[in-house]
Short mmCIF file of C-alpha atoms in Angstrom, two decimals:
data_model
loop_
_atom_site.label_atom_id
_atom_site.label_comp_id
_atom_site.label_asym_id
_atom_site.label_seq_id
_atom_site.Cartn_x
_atom_site.Cartn_y
_atom_site.Cartn_z
CA UNK A 290 -62.29 -16.52 -8.39
CA UNK A 291 -65.20 -18.63 -9.17
CA UNK A 292 -66.30 -18.76 -12.79
CA UNK A 293 -68.74 -16.05 -13.87
CA UNK A 294 -70.33 -16.53 -17.28
CA UNK A 295 -70.68 -13.68 -19.74
CA UNK A 296 -73.64 -15.42 -21.28
CA UNK A 297 -71.54 -17.38 -23.77
CA UNK A 298 -72.66 -20.98 -24.04
CA UNK A 299 -69.71 -23.32 -24.62
CA UNK A 300 -72.05 -26.10 -25.67
CA UNK A 301 -73.34 -23.99 -28.54
CA UNK A 302 -70.37 -21.80 -29.45
CA UNK A 303 -71.90 -20.46 -32.67
CA UNK A 304 -75.21 -19.42 -31.10
CA UNK A 305 -75.74 -15.62 -30.79
CA UNK A 306 -72.22 -15.11 -32.09
CA UNK A 307 -71.51 -11.60 -33.36
CA UNK A 308 -68.65 -11.26 -35.85
CA UNK A 309 -67.15 -8.90 -38.42
CA UNK A 310 -68.48 -5.73 -36.86
CA UNK A 311 -65.08 -4.02 -36.96
CA UNK A 312 -63.93 -1.23 -34.67
CA UNK A 313 -66.23 1.54 -33.49
CA UNK A 314 -66.34 4.47 -35.89
CA UNK A 315 -63.85 7.13 -34.86
CA UNK A 316 -66.25 10.08 -35.06
CA UNK A 317 -68.35 8.68 -32.23
CA UNK A 318 -65.60 9.78 -29.90
CA UNK A 319 -64.81 13.24 -31.27
CA UNK A 320 -64.78 16.12 -28.82
CA UNK A 321 -67.50 18.59 -29.98
CA UNK A 322 -64.98 21.18 -31.17
CA UNK A 323 -63.19 18.58 -33.31
CA UNK A 324 -66.44 17.26 -34.78
CA UNK A 325 -67.58 20.78 -35.60
CA UNK A 326 -64.36 21.90 -37.30
CA UNK A 327 -63.31 18.70 -39.01
CA UNK A 328 -61.55 19.51 -42.27
CA UNK A 329 -61.60 23.25 -41.56
CA UNK A 330 -58.38 23.80 -39.67
CA UNK A 331 -56.37 26.84 -40.72
CA UNK A 332 -53.10 26.60 -38.85
CA UNK A 333 -51.53 25.35 -35.65
CA UNK A 334 -48.85 26.43 -33.24
CA UNK A 335 -46.74 24.75 -30.59
CA UNK A 336 -47.27 27.05 -27.60
CA UNK A 337 -44.70 25.29 -25.44
CA UNK A 338 -43.30 21.76 -25.21
CA UNK A 339 -46.26 19.41 -25.07
CA UNK A 340 -48.95 22.00 -25.80
CA UNK A 341 -50.43 22.70 -29.23
CA UNK A 342 -53.19 24.96 -30.45
CA UNK A 343 -55.15 24.41 -33.65
CA UNK A 344 -57.22 27.29 -35.04
CA UNK A 345 -60.17 26.67 -37.33
CA UNK A 346 -61.63 28.85 -40.11
CA UNK A 347 -64.47 30.07 -37.91
CA UNK A 348 -62.03 31.05 -35.15
CA UNK A 349 -62.58 28.01 -32.95
CA UNK A 350 -59.51 26.89 -31.08
CA UNK A 351 -58.54 23.56 -29.63
CA UNK A 352 -55.67 23.20 -27.20
CA UNK A 353 -53.92 19.86 -27.02
CA UNK A 354 -51.77 18.73 -24.12
CA UNK A 355 -49.60 15.75 -25.00
CA UNK A 356 -48.16 13.63 -22.24
CA UNK A 357 -45.99 10.58 -22.15
CA UNK A 358 -47.40 7.12 -21.57
CA UNK A 359 -45.55 3.93 -20.69
CA UNK A 360 -47.64 2.08 -23.34
CA UNK A 361 -47.83 -0.94 -21.02
CA UNK A 362 -50.55 0.24 -18.65
CA UNK A 363 -52.90 -1.14 -16.05
CA UNK A 364 -56.63 -0.57 -16.16
CA UNK A 365 -56.08 1.45 -13.00
CA UNK A 366 -53.99 3.93 -14.95
CA UNK A 367 -56.47 3.96 -17.86
CA UNK A 368 -59.19 4.80 -15.35
CA UNK A 369 -57.08 7.66 -14.07
CA UNK A 370 -56.69 8.92 -17.65
CA UNK A 371 -60.48 8.74 -17.99
CA UNK A 372 -60.91 10.59 -14.72
CA UNK A 373 -58.69 13.42 -15.99
CA UNK A 374 -60.60 13.47 -19.27
CA UNK A 375 -63.90 13.64 -17.40
CA UNK A 376 -62.67 16.45 -15.21
CA UNK A 377 -61.13 18.69 -17.90
CA UNK A 378 -62.14 17.49 -21.37
CA UNK A 379 -65.78 16.34 -21.12
CA UNK A 380 -64.66 12.74 -21.21
CA UNK A 381 -62.63 12.93 -24.41
CA UNK A 382 -59.04 11.77 -24.81
CA UNK A 383 -56.90 10.25 -27.56
CA UNK A 384 -53.69 8.26 -28.00
CA UNK A 385 -51.04 9.17 -30.58
CA UNK A 386 -49.23 6.86 -32.99
CA UNK A 387 -46.29 6.88 -30.60
CA UNK A 388 -48.50 5.95 -27.66
CA UNK A 389 -48.56 9.35 -26.04
CA UNK A 390 -51.79 10.56 -24.48
CA UNK A 391 -53.46 13.75 -25.72
CA UNK A 392 -56.02 15.73 -23.73
CA UNK A 393 -57.90 18.40 -25.67
CA UNK A 394 -59.70 21.48 -24.34
CA UNK A 395 -61.53 24.16 -26.32
CA UNK A 396 -60.62 27.18 -24.26
CA UNK A 397 -57.35 28.68 -23.10
CA UNK A 398 -58.65 29.14 -19.56
CA UNK A 399 -59.00 25.35 -19.21
CA UNK A 400 -55.40 24.79 -20.24
CA UNK A 401 -53.55 25.73 -17.08
CA UNK A 402 -55.66 23.70 -14.63
CA UNK A 403 -55.27 20.67 -16.91
CA UNK A 404 -51.50 21.06 -17.15
CA UNK A 405 -51.14 21.59 -13.41
CA UNK A 406 -53.26 18.52 -12.74
CA UNK A 407 -51.18 16.37 -15.11
CA UNK A 408 -47.85 17.55 -13.79
CA UNK A 409 -48.91 16.99 -10.18
CA UNK A 410 -49.61 13.30 -10.60
CA UNK A 411 -46.83 10.90 -9.64
CA UNK A 412 -46.43 7.23 -8.90
CA UNK A 413 -45.45 6.14 -5.40
CA UNK A 414 -41.89 5.55 -6.67
CA UNK A 415 -41.68 9.20 -7.73
CA UNK A 416 -41.94 9.03 -11.53
CA UNK A 417 -44.34 11.28 -13.38
CA UNK A 418 -47.59 9.64 -14.38
CA UNK A 419 -48.32 12.11 -17.16
CA UNK A 420 -45.19 14.15 -18.07
CA UNK A 421 -46.14 16.85 -20.57
CA UNK A 422 -44.00 17.03 -23.71
CA UNK A 423 -43.21 15.16 -26.87
CA UNK A 424 -43.80 17.94 -29.41
CA UNK A 425 -41.58 19.67 -31.96
CA UNK A 426 -37.86 19.15 -32.31
CA UNK A 427 -37.38 17.05 -29.22
CA UNK A 428 -37.52 13.39 -28.33
CA UNK A 429 -40.97 11.92 -28.06
CA UNK A 430 -42.09 8.52 -26.88
CA UNK A 431 -40.19 5.36 -27.84
CA UNK A 432 -42.10 2.94 -30.07
CA UNK A 433 -41.35 -0.46 -28.58
CA UNK A 434 -42.35 -4.10 -28.39
CA UNK A 435 -43.10 -6.85 -25.90
CA UNK A 436 -39.72 -8.06 -24.67
CA UNK A 437 -39.57 -10.36 -21.68
CA UNK A 438 -43.07 -9.32 -20.66
CA UNK A 439 -44.85 -11.47 -23.21
CA UNK A 440 -42.88 -12.60 -26.30
CA UNK A 441 -40.99 -15.88 -26.78
CA UNK A 442 -38.29 -14.78 -29.26
CA UNK A 443 -36.78 -11.64 -27.66
CA UNK A 444 -33.06 -11.08 -27.20
CA UNK A 445 -33.58 -8.23 -24.78
CA UNK A 446 -36.30 -6.51 -22.83
CA UNK A 447 -38.50 -3.75 -24.23
CA UNK A 448 -40.14 -1.94 -21.31
CA UNK A 449 -36.88 -2.00 -19.31
CA UNK A 450 -34.62 -0.59 -22.01
CA UNK A 451 -37.23 2.01 -22.92
CA UNK A 452 -37.65 3.21 -19.34
CA UNK A 453 -33.87 3.44 -18.92
CA UNK A 454 -33.51 5.39 -22.17
CA UNK A 455 -36.43 7.76 -21.55
CA UNK A 456 -35.10 8.54 -18.08
CA UNK A 457 -31.79 9.47 -19.69
CA UNK A 458 -33.34 11.68 -22.39
CA UNK A 459 -36.25 12.98 -20.31
CA UNK A 460 -34.96 16.55 -20.65
CA UNK A 461 -35.45 16.37 -24.40
CA UNK A 462 -39.01 15.06 -24.01
CA UNK A 463 -39.92 18.29 -22.25
CA UNK A 464 -37.75 20.47 -24.45
CA UNK A 465 -37.41 21.36 -28.14
CA UNK A 466 -33.72 22.16 -28.41
CA UNK A 467 -32.72 19.64 -31.10
CA UNK A 468 -32.20 20.51 -34.79
CA UNK A 469 -35.19 18.31 -35.74
CA UNK A 470 -37.40 15.69 -34.10
CA UNK A 471 -35.44 12.64 -33.00
CA UNK A 472 -37.33 9.37 -33.09
CA UNK A 473 -36.09 6.51 -30.93
CA UNK A 474 -37.57 3.04 -31.42
CA UNK A 475 -36.99 -0.32 -29.83
CA UNK A 476 -37.54 -3.90 -30.95
CA UNK A 477 -36.54 -6.90 -28.88
CA UNK A 478 -35.54 -9.16 -31.81
CA UNK A 479 -34.84 -8.53 -35.45
CA UNK A 480 -38.39 -9.27 -36.49
CA UNK A 481 -38.33 -5.51 -35.90
CA UNK A 482 -41.96 -5.14 -34.89
CA UNK A 483 -42.51 -1.41 -34.89
CA UNK A 484 -40.24 1.23 -36.32
CA UNK A 485 -36.59 0.38 -35.61
CA UNK A 486 -35.71 0.08 -39.30
CA UNK A 487 -36.80 3.66 -39.96
CA UNK A 488 -35.92 5.62 -36.81
CA UNK A 489 -33.26 8.20 -36.04
CA UNK A 490 -31.95 5.96 -33.28
CA UNK A 491 -33.00 2.34 -32.90
CA UNK A 492 -32.43 -0.20 -30.15
CA UNK A 493 -32.54 -3.78 -31.37
CA UNK A 494 -32.26 -7.09 -29.51
CA UNK A 495 -29.62 -9.37 -31.01
CA UNK A 496 -28.43 -12.97 -30.48
CA UNK A 497 -24.83 -14.16 -30.90
CA UNK A 498 -25.17 -17.92 -30.68
CA UNK A 499 -26.68 -20.48 -33.07
CA UNK A 500 -29.83 -22.37 -32.03
CA UNK A 501 -29.73 -25.44 -29.85
CA UNK A 502 -31.25 -28.52 -31.48
CA UNK A 503 -33.84 -30.48 -29.57
CA UNK A 504 -33.62 -33.56 -31.81
CA UNK A 505 -35.95 -35.67 -29.73
CA UNK A 506 -38.96 -33.41 -30.29
CA UNK A 507 -38.02 -31.59 -33.48
CA UNK A 508 -39.91 -33.74 -35.98
CA UNK A 509 -42.93 -33.97 -33.71
CA UNK A 510 -43.28 -30.26 -32.99
CA UNK A 511 -42.04 -28.74 -36.24
CA UNK A 512 -42.81 -28.81 -39.90
CA UNK A 513 -39.18 -29.36 -40.91
CA UNK A 514 -39.40 -27.81 -44.42
CA UNK A 515 -40.65 -24.57 -42.87
CA UNK A 516 -37.64 -24.39 -40.55
CA UNK A 517 -35.32 -24.94 -43.50
CA UNK A 518 -37.06 -22.30 -45.61
CA UNK A 519 -37.03 -19.83 -42.70
CA UNK A 520 -33.25 -19.46 -42.90
CA UNK A 521 -32.04 -16.40 -44.86
CA UNK A 522 -28.54 -17.85 -45.29
CA UNK A 523 -29.37 -21.46 -46.08
CA UNK A 524 -27.66 -22.69 -42.91
CA UNK A 525 -30.27 -25.35 -42.13
CA UNK A 526 -30.61 -28.67 -43.90
CA UNK A 527 -32.68 -31.76 -43.17
CA UNK A 528 -30.86 -34.64 -41.48
CA UNK A 529 -31.42 -37.98 -39.81
CA UNK A 530 -30.17 -38.35 -36.25
CA UNK A 531 -30.07 -41.19 -33.77
CA UNK A 532 -31.59 -40.40 -30.36
CA UNK A 533 -31.65 -43.16 -27.73
CA UNK A 534 -31.03 -45.74 -30.43
CA UNK A 535 -33.91 -44.49 -32.54
CA UNK A 536 -33.66 -43.02 -36.04
CA UNK A 537 -35.31 -39.62 -36.14
CA UNK A 538 -35.87 -36.91 -38.71
CA UNK A 539 -34.33 -33.62 -37.68
CA UNK A 540 -32.28 -30.73 -39.04
CA UNK A 541 -28.60 -29.84 -39.02
CA UNK A 542 -27.40 -26.26 -38.61
CA UNK A 543 -24.20 -25.12 -40.28
CA UNK A 544 -22.93 -22.84 -37.51
CA UNK A 545 -20.52 -21.09 -39.90
CA UNK A 546 -23.45 -19.84 -41.95
CA UNK A 547 -25.74 -19.01 -39.04
CA UNK A 548 -26.06 -15.32 -38.19
CA UNK A 549 -28.40 -15.90 -35.22
CA UNK A 550 -31.52 -14.23 -36.63
CA UNK A 551 -33.79 -16.67 -34.79
CA UNK A 552 -36.21 -17.04 -37.71
CA UNK A 553 -36.00 -20.83 -37.46
CA UNK A 554 -37.07 -20.68 -33.81
CA UNK A 555 -40.08 -18.61 -34.83
CA UNK A 556 -41.11 -21.46 -37.11
CA UNK A 557 -39.89 -24.36 -34.95
CA UNK A 558 -40.11 -24.49 -31.14
CA UNK A 559 -37.28 -27.07 -30.98
CA UNK A 560 -34.60 -24.58 -32.05
CA UNK A 561 -34.30 -22.17 -29.09
CA UNK A 562 -31.38 -19.75 -29.15
CA UNK A 563 -31.87 -17.21 -26.35
CA UNK A 564 -28.72 -16.99 -24.21
CA UNK A 565 -27.95 -14.86 -21.21
CA UNK A 566 -24.40 -13.83 -22.13
CA UNK A 567 -24.80 -14.11 -25.90
CA UNK A 568 -27.84 -11.88 -26.21
CA UNK A 569 -27.64 -8.13 -26.22
CA UNK A 570 -28.37 -4.99 -28.13
CA UNK A 571 -27.51 -3.51 -31.53
CA UNK A 572 -27.87 0.24 -32.04
CA UNK A 573 -28.92 1.63 -35.39
CA UNK A 574 -29.14 5.24 -36.52
CA UNK A 575 -30.17 7.53 -39.35
CA UNK A 576 -33.62 6.33 -40.46
CA UNK A 577 -36.71 8.38 -41.10
CA UNK A 578 -40.15 7.93 -42.67
CA UNK A 579 -41.10 11.45 -43.68
CA UNK A 580 -40.53 12.85 -47.15
CA UNK A 581 -39.43 16.19 -45.77
CA UNK A 582 -36.47 17.47 -47.90
CA UNK A 583 -34.90 14.04 -48.30
CA UNK A 584 -36.54 10.72 -49.09
CA UNK A 585 -37.29 8.23 -46.30
CA UNK A 586 -34.26 6.29 -45.10
CA UNK A 587 -33.50 3.01 -43.43
CA UNK A 588 -31.55 3.19 -40.20
CA UNK A 589 -28.02 1.75 -40.32
CA UNK A 590 -26.18 -0.35 -37.77
CA UNK A 591 -23.70 1.81 -35.86
CA UNK A 592 -23.00 -0.28 -32.76
CA UNK A 593 -22.63 -4.00 -33.35
CA UNK A 594 -23.15 -5.21 -29.80
CA UNK A 595 -23.84 -3.98 -26.29
CA UNK A 596 -24.49 -6.40 -23.45
CA UNK A 597 -27.81 -6.75 -21.67
CA UNK A 598 -27.20 -4.93 -18.39
CA UNK A 599 -30.41 -5.27 -16.47
CA UNK A 600 -32.13 -3.35 -15.08
CA UNK A 601 -30.77 -0.01 -16.35
CA UNK A 602 -28.62 -0.79 -19.44
CA UNK A 603 -26.03 1.94 -18.61
CA UNK A 604 -23.71 1.28 -21.58
CA UNK A 605 -26.62 1.49 -23.97
CA UNK A 606 -28.05 4.70 -22.55
CA UNK A 607 -24.57 6.29 -22.49
CA UNK A 608 -24.02 5.45 -26.15
CA UNK A 609 -27.42 6.83 -27.14
CA UNK A 610 -26.74 9.97 -25.14
CA UNK A 611 -23.39 10.41 -26.92
CA UNK A 612 -25.07 10.17 -30.32
CA UNK A 613 -27.77 12.67 -29.37
CA UNK A 614 -25.24 15.17 -28.01
CA UNK A 615 -23.01 14.95 -31.10
CA UNK A 616 -26.06 15.35 -33.35
CA UNK A 617 -27.58 18.25 -31.45
CA UNK A 618 -24.36 20.23 -31.31
CA UNK A 619 -23.35 19.64 -34.93
CA UNK A 620 -26.42 19.30 -37.15
CA UNK A 621 -28.10 22.19 -38.99
CA UNK A 622 -31.64 23.29 -38.25
CA UNK A 623 -34.30 20.93 -39.67
CA UNK A 624 -31.63 18.28 -40.31
CA UNK A 625 -32.63 14.79 -39.17
CA UNK A 626 -29.92 12.55 -37.75
CA UNK A 627 -29.65 10.52 -40.96
CA UNK A 628 -29.40 13.63 -43.13
CA UNK A 629 -26.68 14.98 -40.84
CA UNK A 630 -24.68 11.74 -40.97
CA UNK A 631 -24.96 11.59 -44.76
CA UNK A 632 -23.95 15.24 -45.17
CA UNK A 633 -20.84 15.04 -42.99
CA UNK A 634 -20.08 11.47 -44.12
CA UNK A 635 -20.44 8.37 -42.00
CA UNK A 636 -16.71 8.34 -41.17
CA UNK A 637 -17.21 11.73 -39.52
CA UNK A 638 -20.34 10.46 -37.79
CA UNK A 639 -18.35 7.72 -36.08
CA UNK A 640 -15.64 10.21 -35.15
CA UNK A 641 -18.05 12.78 -33.69
CA UNK A 642 -20.08 10.20 -31.79
CA UNK A 643 -16.87 8.50 -30.59
CA UNK A 644 -18.16 5.14 -31.73
CA UNK A 645 -15.73 2.40 -32.72
CA UNK A 646 -16.14 1.15 -36.28
CA UNK A 647 -15.89 -2.64 -36.44
CA UNK A 648 -16.06 -5.14 -39.29
CA UNK A 649 -19.53 -6.15 -38.10
CA UNK A 650 -20.90 -2.93 -39.54
CA UNK A 651 -19.84 -3.73 -43.11
CA UNK A 652 -22.75 -5.21 -45.04
CA UNK A 653 -22.14 -8.76 -46.28
CA UNK A 654 -25.69 -9.89 -47.05
CA UNK A 655 -26.05 -10.97 -50.69
CA UNK A 656 -25.54 -8.81 -53.79
CA UNK A 657 -26.92 -5.52 -52.39
CA UNK A 658 -24.08 -5.47 -49.85
CA UNK A 659 -21.81 -4.27 -52.67
CA UNK A 660 -23.74 -1.00 -53.00
CA UNK A 661 -23.03 -0.12 -49.38
CA UNK A 662 -19.25 -0.15 -49.94
CA UNK A 663 -17.45 2.95 -51.17
CA UNK A 664 -16.90 2.98 -54.92
CA UNK A 665 -15.25 6.37 -54.78
CA UNK A 666 -12.10 8.14 -53.72
CA UNK A 667 -14.23 10.73 -51.92
CA UNK A 668 -13.57 10.39 -48.24
CA UNK A 669 -12.12 12.30 -45.33
CA UNK A 670 -9.10 11.20 -43.36
CA UNK B 39 -46.72 -31.73 -20.96
CA UNK B 40 -50.26 -32.74 -20.17
CA UNK B 41 -51.94 -36.03 -20.82
CA UNK B 42 -55.51 -36.52 -21.93
CA UNK B 43 -57.44 -39.73 -21.39
CA UNK B 44 -60.31 -40.18 -23.78
CA UNK B 45 -62.32 -43.31 -24.55
CA UNK B 46 -59.57 -45.55 -23.26
CA UNK B 47 -56.76 -43.83 -25.17
CA UNK B 48 -54.06 -41.54 -23.81
CA UNK B 49 -52.74 -38.54 -25.70
CA UNK B 50 -49.84 -36.20 -24.95
CA UNK B 51 -51.01 -32.67 -25.63
CA UNK B 52 -49.60 -29.16 -25.23
CA UNK B 53 -51.29 -26.24 -23.50
CA UNK B 54 -53.28 -25.39 -26.63
CA UNK B 55 -54.60 -28.92 -26.98
CA UNK B 56 -52.48 -29.91 -29.96
CA UNK B 57 -51.26 -33.50 -30.03
CA UNK B 58 -47.51 -33.67 -29.38
CA UNK B 59 -46.81 -36.74 -31.52
CA UNK B 60 -48.49 -37.24 -34.90
CA UNK B 61 -48.11 -41.02 -34.41
CA UNK B 62 -50.57 -40.92 -31.51
CA UNK B 63 -53.34 -39.89 -33.91
CA UNK B 64 -56.34 -42.24 -34.04
CA UNK B 65 -60.11 -42.11 -34.55
CA UNK B 66 -60.66 -41.32 -30.87
CA UNK B 67 -58.57 -38.16 -31.25
CA UNK B 68 -61.04 -36.88 -33.86
CA UNK B 69 -63.88 -37.44 -31.40
CA UNK B 70 -61.94 -35.70 -28.66
CA UNK B 71 -61.20 -32.62 -30.79
CA UNK B 72 -64.78 -32.56 -32.02
CA UNK B 73 -65.90 -32.00 -28.45
CA UNK B 74 -63.15 -29.50 -27.73
CA UNK B 75 -63.87 -27.42 -30.83
CA UNK B 76 -67.65 -27.35 -30.41
CA UNK B 77 -68.39 -29.20 -33.63
CA UNK B 78 -71.95 -30.55 -33.48
CA UNK B 79 -71.81 -33.32 -35.97
CA UNK B 80 -68.91 -34.98 -37.71
CA UNK B 81 -69.67 -35.11 -41.42
CA UNK B 82 -67.87 -36.62 -44.40
CA UNK B 83 -66.70 -33.12 -45.21
CA UNK B 84 -64.85 -32.90 -41.89
CA UNK B 85 -63.26 -36.25 -42.61
CA UNK B 86 -62.26 -35.14 -46.10
CA UNK B 87 -60.47 -32.08 -44.71
CA UNK B 88 -58.68 -34.23 -42.12
CA UNK B 89 -57.72 -36.78 -44.77
CA UNK B 90 -56.39 -34.13 -47.17
CA UNK B 91 -54.36 -32.50 -44.37
CA UNK B 92 -52.85 -35.80 -43.29
CA UNK B 93 -52.00 -36.94 -46.80
CA UNK B 94 -50.37 -33.59 -47.52
CA UNK B 95 -48.45 -33.64 -44.24
CA UNK B 96 -47.22 -37.20 -44.72
CA UNK B 97 -46.10 -36.43 -48.25
CA UNK B 98 -44.59 -32.96 -47.77
CA UNK B 99 -43.80 -32.63 -44.05
CA UNK B 100 -45.77 -29.38 -43.77
CA UNK B 101 -49.38 -28.38 -43.46
CA UNK B 102 -50.77 -27.09 -46.77
CA UNK B 103 -51.28 -23.39 -47.32
CA UNK B 104 -54.89 -22.31 -46.99
CA UNK B 105 -55.29 -21.88 -50.73
CA UNK B 106 -53.87 -25.33 -51.35
CA UNK B 107 -56.27 -26.82 -48.80
CA UNK B 108 -59.13 -25.00 -50.50
CA UNK B 109 -58.12 -26.32 -53.89
CA UNK B 110 -57.57 -29.91 -52.76
CA UNK B 111 -60.83 -30.16 -50.82
CA UNK B 112 -62.78 -27.92 -53.23
CA UNK B 113 -64.14 -26.10 -50.15
CA UNK B 114 -64.05 -22.33 -50.00
CA UNK B 115 -62.41 -20.84 -46.89
CA UNK B 116 -65.85 -19.75 -45.72
CA UNK B 117 -67.02 -23.34 -45.80
CA UNK B 118 -63.92 -24.55 -43.97
CA UNK B 119 -64.80 -22.09 -41.21
CA UNK B 120 -68.37 -23.43 -41.19
CA UNK B 121 -66.95 -26.93 -40.67
CA UNK B 122 -64.27 -25.85 -38.20
CA UNK B 123 -65.32 -22.65 -36.35
CA UNK B 124 -61.76 -22.12 -35.06
CA UNK B 125 -60.46 -22.17 -38.63
CA UNK B 126 -58.14 -24.38 -40.65
CA UNK B 127 -55.18 -23.96 -38.27
CA UNK B 128 -56.59 -24.17 -34.77
CA UNK B 129 -59.47 -26.43 -35.77
CA UNK B 130 -58.70 -28.66 -38.72
CA UNK B 131 -54.95 -29.13 -38.16
CA UNK B 132 -55.58 -29.93 -34.51
CA UNK B 133 -58.14 -32.55 -35.44
CA UNK B 134 -55.80 -34.03 -38.05
CA UNK B 135 -53.05 -34.37 -35.43
CA UNK B 136 -50.66 -32.02 -37.22
CA UNK B 137 -48.12 -29.92 -35.30
CA UNK B 138 -49.26 -26.58 -33.94
CA UNK B 139 -48.98 -23.72 -36.47
CA UNK B 140 -45.94 -21.53 -35.79
CA UNK B 141 -44.74 -18.09 -36.78
CA UNK B 142 -46.37 -14.77 -35.95
CA UNK B 143 -49.90 -16.12 -35.55
#
């Protein structure tokens, strides 16, 4: 398309430049019933999976319908969300912290038409555009990252793994049969953008090969000291190499010390390490962020490696399914996955989930690793 | 890899307009970046920032942290932005011929 100016003048970039105005204030977008009753809510109920009602002191009610979103959306889909909001909610809509979409109405009679409308909308391929659910003790949306769509350091894909997993656990999105909410998160490398380190079940992209060294360009493209300092295990040291008869500054990687985190590639474009067969997925389990009953927990590695099986990742979804089934049939009410695993003992967790325990799962990173070993005779056979 | 011809010199640049080889840096490169970055007039203060960046890079192999740059040039960050509207990384480091900043930027 031919260039169409917005009015910006590239010859005078600082002229009429507006900066530091921040985001729009949230209360500009409140539905009237929310604005009126802000800070005066008495109680709420989950009427059914995906539908909540909040009741205010004066008796006002607001009904919320939560539906799943793919997070990665076209403007076409956003427009459709707006159209629904215009039709049922006077143009108001919100997104949750797990990227679900919430439509709010102020009267019970408006609830059913809204739900029917949402449930009737499907993509040409057959998947629901706006599946209602995600409340209570079920499985809500998966917090995830960029993957092969946009990032340059991923070891797996985000949107693909998430779609495969949500398809597998879709029943639990529209249901509240679990002992407690189960949060699944996904990050495509161990930068862990998002919530994988604190989720009940976490999907994490993982490399298994050390970086390749592009000696010819390394000194030109990289600040070598940064690449050295990026390594958590001290595997990288500066070195001089000869390329095409020319002395060049570069780095050397001690492959025995490298654990394939990819931090050096983040800092230095000449150290790529993505690999089709080497890369795959690590599963973690047992994290949470709430303070409810027990303190927040980190998730722990429970499956050291699963291959990237595009486009549906069957081994990964099967393993996740196994964990969810073992948890839902064995845990007590209100017990999060991590609390359950700690109560029955991790050796029982592996037994019940039928997961193999390998040496990869034993912490060996610096002094704190010691505290993860068992200094006790308390264990079950 | 793209090549830029400017005032009789040729530079290898990446897609963000950073020079690919610090050794290709010369006075013409400063003029080229000045146009690219929308800087009206090249002052001694611009040249001081470029000089400090280059001396630091040659000595240490990295670009200085923003606070170090501020301290060495005695310019506040606000003033560095006034000199280089794109900021110390995208503006000043590019003009000085330093490698492109990396990490989660």
